PDB file of C-alpha atoms in Angstrom:
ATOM      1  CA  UNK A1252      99.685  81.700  29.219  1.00 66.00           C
ATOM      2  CA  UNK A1253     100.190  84.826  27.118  1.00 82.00           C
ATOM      3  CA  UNK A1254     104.391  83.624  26.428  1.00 90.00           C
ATOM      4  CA  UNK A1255     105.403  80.911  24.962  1.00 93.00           C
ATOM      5  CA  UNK A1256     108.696  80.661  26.885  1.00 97.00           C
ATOM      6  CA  UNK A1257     110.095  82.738  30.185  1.00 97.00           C
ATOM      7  CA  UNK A1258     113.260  83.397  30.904  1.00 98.00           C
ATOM      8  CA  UNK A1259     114.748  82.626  34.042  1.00 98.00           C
ATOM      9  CA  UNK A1260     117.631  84.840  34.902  1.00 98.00           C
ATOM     10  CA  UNK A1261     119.052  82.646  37.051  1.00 98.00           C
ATOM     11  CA  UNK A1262     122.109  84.794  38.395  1.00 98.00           C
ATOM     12  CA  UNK A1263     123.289  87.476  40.932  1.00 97.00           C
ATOM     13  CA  UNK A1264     122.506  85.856  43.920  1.00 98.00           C
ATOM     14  CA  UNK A1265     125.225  88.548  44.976  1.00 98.00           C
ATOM     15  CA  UNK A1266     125.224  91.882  43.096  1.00 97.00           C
ATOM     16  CA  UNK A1267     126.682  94.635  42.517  1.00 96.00           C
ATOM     17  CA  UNK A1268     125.802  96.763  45.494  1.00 96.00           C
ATOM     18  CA  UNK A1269     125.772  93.571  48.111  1.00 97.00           C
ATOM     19  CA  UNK A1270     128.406  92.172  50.690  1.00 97.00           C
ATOM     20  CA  UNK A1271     130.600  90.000  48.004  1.00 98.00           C
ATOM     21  CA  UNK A1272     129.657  86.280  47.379  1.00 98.00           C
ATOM     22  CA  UNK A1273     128.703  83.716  44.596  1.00 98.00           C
ATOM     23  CA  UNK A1274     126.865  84.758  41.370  1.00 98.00           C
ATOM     24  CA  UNK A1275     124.872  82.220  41.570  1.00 98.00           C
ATOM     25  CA  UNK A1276     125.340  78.848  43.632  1.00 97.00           C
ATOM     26  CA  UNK A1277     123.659  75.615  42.647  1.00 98.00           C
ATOM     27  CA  UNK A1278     121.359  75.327  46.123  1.00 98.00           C
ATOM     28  CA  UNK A1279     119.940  78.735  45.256  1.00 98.00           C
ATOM     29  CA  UNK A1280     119.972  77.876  41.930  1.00 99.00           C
ATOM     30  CA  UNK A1281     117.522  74.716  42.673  1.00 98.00           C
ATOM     31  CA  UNK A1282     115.240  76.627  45.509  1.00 98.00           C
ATOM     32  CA  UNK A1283     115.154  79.438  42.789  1.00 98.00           C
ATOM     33  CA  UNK A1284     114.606  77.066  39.633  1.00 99.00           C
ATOM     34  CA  UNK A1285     112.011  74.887  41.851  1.00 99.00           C
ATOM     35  CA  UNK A1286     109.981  78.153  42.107  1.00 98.00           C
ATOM     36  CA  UNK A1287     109.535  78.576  38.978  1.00 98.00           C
ATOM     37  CA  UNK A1288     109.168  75.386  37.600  1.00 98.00           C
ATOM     38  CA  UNK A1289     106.030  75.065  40.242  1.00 98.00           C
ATOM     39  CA  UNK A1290     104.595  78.043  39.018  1.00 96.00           C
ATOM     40  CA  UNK A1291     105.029  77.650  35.079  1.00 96.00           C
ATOM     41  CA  UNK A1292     106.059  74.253  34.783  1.00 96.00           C
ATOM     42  CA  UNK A1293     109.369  73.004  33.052  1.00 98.00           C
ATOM     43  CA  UNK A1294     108.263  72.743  29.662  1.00 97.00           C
ATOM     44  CA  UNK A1295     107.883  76.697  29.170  1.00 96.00           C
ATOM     45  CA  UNK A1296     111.002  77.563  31.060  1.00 98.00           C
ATOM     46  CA  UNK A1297     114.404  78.561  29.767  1.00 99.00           C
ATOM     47  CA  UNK A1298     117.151  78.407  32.557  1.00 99.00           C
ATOM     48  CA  UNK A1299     119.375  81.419  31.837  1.00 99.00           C
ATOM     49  CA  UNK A1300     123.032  81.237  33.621  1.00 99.00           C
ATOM     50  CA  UNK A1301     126.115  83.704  33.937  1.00 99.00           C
ATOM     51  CA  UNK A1302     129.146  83.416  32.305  1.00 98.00           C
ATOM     52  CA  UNK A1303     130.641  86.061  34.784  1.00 98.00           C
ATOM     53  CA  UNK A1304     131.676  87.233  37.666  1.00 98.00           C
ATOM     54  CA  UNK A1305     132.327  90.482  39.984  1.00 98.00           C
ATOM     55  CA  UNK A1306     135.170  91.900  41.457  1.00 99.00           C
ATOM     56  CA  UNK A1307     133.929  93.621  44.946  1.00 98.00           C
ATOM     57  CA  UNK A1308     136.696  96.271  45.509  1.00 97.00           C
ATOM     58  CA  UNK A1309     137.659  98.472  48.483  1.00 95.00           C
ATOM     59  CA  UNK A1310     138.079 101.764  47.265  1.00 94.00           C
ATOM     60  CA  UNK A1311     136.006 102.065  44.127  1.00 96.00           C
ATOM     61  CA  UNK A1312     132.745 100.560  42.690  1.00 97.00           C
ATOM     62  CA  UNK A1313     132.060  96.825  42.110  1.00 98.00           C
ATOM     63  CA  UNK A1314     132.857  95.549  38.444  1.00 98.00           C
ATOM     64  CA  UNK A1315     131.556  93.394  36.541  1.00 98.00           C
ATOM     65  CA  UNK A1316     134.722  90.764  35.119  1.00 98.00           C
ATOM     66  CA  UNK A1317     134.995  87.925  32.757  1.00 99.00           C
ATOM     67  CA  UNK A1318     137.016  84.756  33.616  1.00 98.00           C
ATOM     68  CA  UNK A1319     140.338  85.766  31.775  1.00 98.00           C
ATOM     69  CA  UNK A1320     140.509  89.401  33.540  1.00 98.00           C
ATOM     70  CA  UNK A1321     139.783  87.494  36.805  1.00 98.00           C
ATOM     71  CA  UNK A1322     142.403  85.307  36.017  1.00 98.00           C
ATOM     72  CA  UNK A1323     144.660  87.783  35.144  1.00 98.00           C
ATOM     73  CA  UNK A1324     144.165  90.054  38.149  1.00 98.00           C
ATOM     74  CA  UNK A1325     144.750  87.137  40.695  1.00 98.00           C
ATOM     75  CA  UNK A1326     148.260  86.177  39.170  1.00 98.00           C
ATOM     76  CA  UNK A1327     148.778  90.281  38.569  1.00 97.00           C
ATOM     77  CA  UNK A1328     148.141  90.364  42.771  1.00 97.00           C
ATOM     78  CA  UNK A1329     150.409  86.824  43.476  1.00 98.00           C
ATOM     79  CA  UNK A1330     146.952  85.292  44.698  1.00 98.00           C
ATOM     80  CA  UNK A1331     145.487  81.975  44.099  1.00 97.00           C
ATOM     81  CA  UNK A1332     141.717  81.327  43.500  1.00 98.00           C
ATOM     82  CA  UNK A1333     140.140  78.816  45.681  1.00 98.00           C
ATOM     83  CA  UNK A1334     136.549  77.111  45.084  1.00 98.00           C
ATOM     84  CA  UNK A1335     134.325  77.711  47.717  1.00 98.00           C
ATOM     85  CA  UNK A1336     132.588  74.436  49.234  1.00 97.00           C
ATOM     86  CA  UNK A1337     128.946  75.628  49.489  1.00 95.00           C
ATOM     87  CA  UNK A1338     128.638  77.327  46.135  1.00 97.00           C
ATOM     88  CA  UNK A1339     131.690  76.036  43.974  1.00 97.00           C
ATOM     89  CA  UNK A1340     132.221  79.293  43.036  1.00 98.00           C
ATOM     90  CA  UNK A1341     135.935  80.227  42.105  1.00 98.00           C
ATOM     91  CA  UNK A1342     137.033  82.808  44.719  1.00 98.00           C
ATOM     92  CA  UNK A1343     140.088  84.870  45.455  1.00 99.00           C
ATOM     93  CA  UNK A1344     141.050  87.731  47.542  1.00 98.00           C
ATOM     94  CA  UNK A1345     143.373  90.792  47.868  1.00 98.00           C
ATOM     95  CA  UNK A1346     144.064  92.096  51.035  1.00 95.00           C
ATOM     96  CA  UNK A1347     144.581  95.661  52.015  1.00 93.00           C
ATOM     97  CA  UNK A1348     144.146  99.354  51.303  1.00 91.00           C
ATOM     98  CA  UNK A1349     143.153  99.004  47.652  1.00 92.00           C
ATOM     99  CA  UNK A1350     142.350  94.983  48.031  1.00 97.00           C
ATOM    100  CA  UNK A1351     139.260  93.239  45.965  1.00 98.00           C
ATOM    101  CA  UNK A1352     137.073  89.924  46.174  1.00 98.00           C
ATOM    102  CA  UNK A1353     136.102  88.188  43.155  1.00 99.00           C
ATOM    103  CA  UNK A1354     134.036  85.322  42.692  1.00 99.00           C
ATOM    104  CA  UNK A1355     133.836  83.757  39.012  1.00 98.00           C
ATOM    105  CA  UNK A1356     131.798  81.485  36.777  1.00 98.00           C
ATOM    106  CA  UNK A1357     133.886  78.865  35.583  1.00 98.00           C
ATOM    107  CA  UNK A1358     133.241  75.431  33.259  1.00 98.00           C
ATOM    108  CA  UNK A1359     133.006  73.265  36.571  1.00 98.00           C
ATOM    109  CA  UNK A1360     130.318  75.526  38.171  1.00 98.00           C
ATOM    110  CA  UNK A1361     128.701  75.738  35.070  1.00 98.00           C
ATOM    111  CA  UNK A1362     128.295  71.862  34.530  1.00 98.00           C
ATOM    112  CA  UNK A1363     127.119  71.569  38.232  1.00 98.00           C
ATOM    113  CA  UNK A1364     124.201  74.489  37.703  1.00 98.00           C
ATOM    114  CA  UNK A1365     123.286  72.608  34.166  1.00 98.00           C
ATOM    115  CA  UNK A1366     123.175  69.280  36.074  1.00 98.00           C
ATOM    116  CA  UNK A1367     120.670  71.294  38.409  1.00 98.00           C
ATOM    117  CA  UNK A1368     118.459  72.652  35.837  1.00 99.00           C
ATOM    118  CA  UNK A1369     118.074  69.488  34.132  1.00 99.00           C
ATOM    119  CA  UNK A1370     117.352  67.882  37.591  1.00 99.00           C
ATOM    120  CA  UNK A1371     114.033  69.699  37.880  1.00 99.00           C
ATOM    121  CA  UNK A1372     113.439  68.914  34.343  1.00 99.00           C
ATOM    122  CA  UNK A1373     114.155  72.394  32.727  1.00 99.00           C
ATOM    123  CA  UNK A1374     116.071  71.415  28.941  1.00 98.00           C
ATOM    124  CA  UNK A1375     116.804  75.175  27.762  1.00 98.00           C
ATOM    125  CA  UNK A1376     119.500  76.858  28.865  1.00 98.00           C
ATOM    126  CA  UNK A1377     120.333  80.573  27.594  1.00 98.00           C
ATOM    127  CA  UNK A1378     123.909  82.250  29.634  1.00 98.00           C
ATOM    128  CA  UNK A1379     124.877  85.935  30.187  1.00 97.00           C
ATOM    129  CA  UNK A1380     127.019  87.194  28.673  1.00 95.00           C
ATOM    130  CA  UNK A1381     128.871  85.829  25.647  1.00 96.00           C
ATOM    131  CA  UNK A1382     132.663  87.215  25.706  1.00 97.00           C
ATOM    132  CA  UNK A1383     132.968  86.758  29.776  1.00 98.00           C
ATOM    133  CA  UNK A1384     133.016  82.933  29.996  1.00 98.00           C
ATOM    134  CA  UNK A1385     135.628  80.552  30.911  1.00 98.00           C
ATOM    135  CA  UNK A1386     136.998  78.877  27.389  1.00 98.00           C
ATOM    136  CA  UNK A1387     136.653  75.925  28.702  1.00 98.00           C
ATOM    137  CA  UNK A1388     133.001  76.218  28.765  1.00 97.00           C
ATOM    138  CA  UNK A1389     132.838  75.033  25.065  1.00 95.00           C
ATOM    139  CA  UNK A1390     134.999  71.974  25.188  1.00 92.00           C
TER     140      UNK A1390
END
């Protein structure tokens, strides 16, 4: 009771130094949110989201990429991004000696993960990290 709101970071589900997968996926983002909102309660919470992704790489460090570089590197490589079912998580891959994985916040994941939040009755939403996200986000 000593804030007035908390701040949820709801985001890196995968990270940096894990095996490559979705920033953050809207049934983690529900078992996550649920936690919290059972805890805290809704009214106090602010849901906080990613506008990024991460681009898992073979032969250096994992980096941290905003929708337009993603973009950029799949047509750069001649690949195609895909969503993933379970997480609807844009994903594409490059195979072979210096190959990469990235999986990106886009507007459609975005609207499923707000749809989420306001399902457990959560209406503040903050995102990380302005500059990174999909234009389409604010249309």
């Amino acid at each position: 009771s000593s804030a007035d709101l908390l701040l949820i970071m709801l985001y890196d589900q995968h990270w940096a130094t894990s095996p490559p997968g979705a920033i953050t996926g809207p049934q983690w983002l529900r078992r996550t949110l649920a936690m919290r909102v059972q805890e805290s309660g809704a009214d106090r919470l602010v849901a906080g989201l990613p506008f990024y992704g991460y681009q898992w790489r073979t032969n250096a460090p994992t980096a941290t990429t905003s929708y337009d570089e993603a973009r950029r590197l799949a047509a750069e490589a001649g690949v195609a991004f895909d969503r993933d079912p379970a997480t609807q998580s844009l994903h594409a891959v490059r195979a072979g000696a210096d190959g990469w994985e990235l999986w990106v916040t886009d507007a459609v994941l975005l609207d499923s993960l707000r749809r989420e939040v306001s399902a457990l009755g959560v209406r503040r939403v903050a995102y990380w990290r302005l500059g990174l996200e999909d234009p389409a986000v604010w249309r």
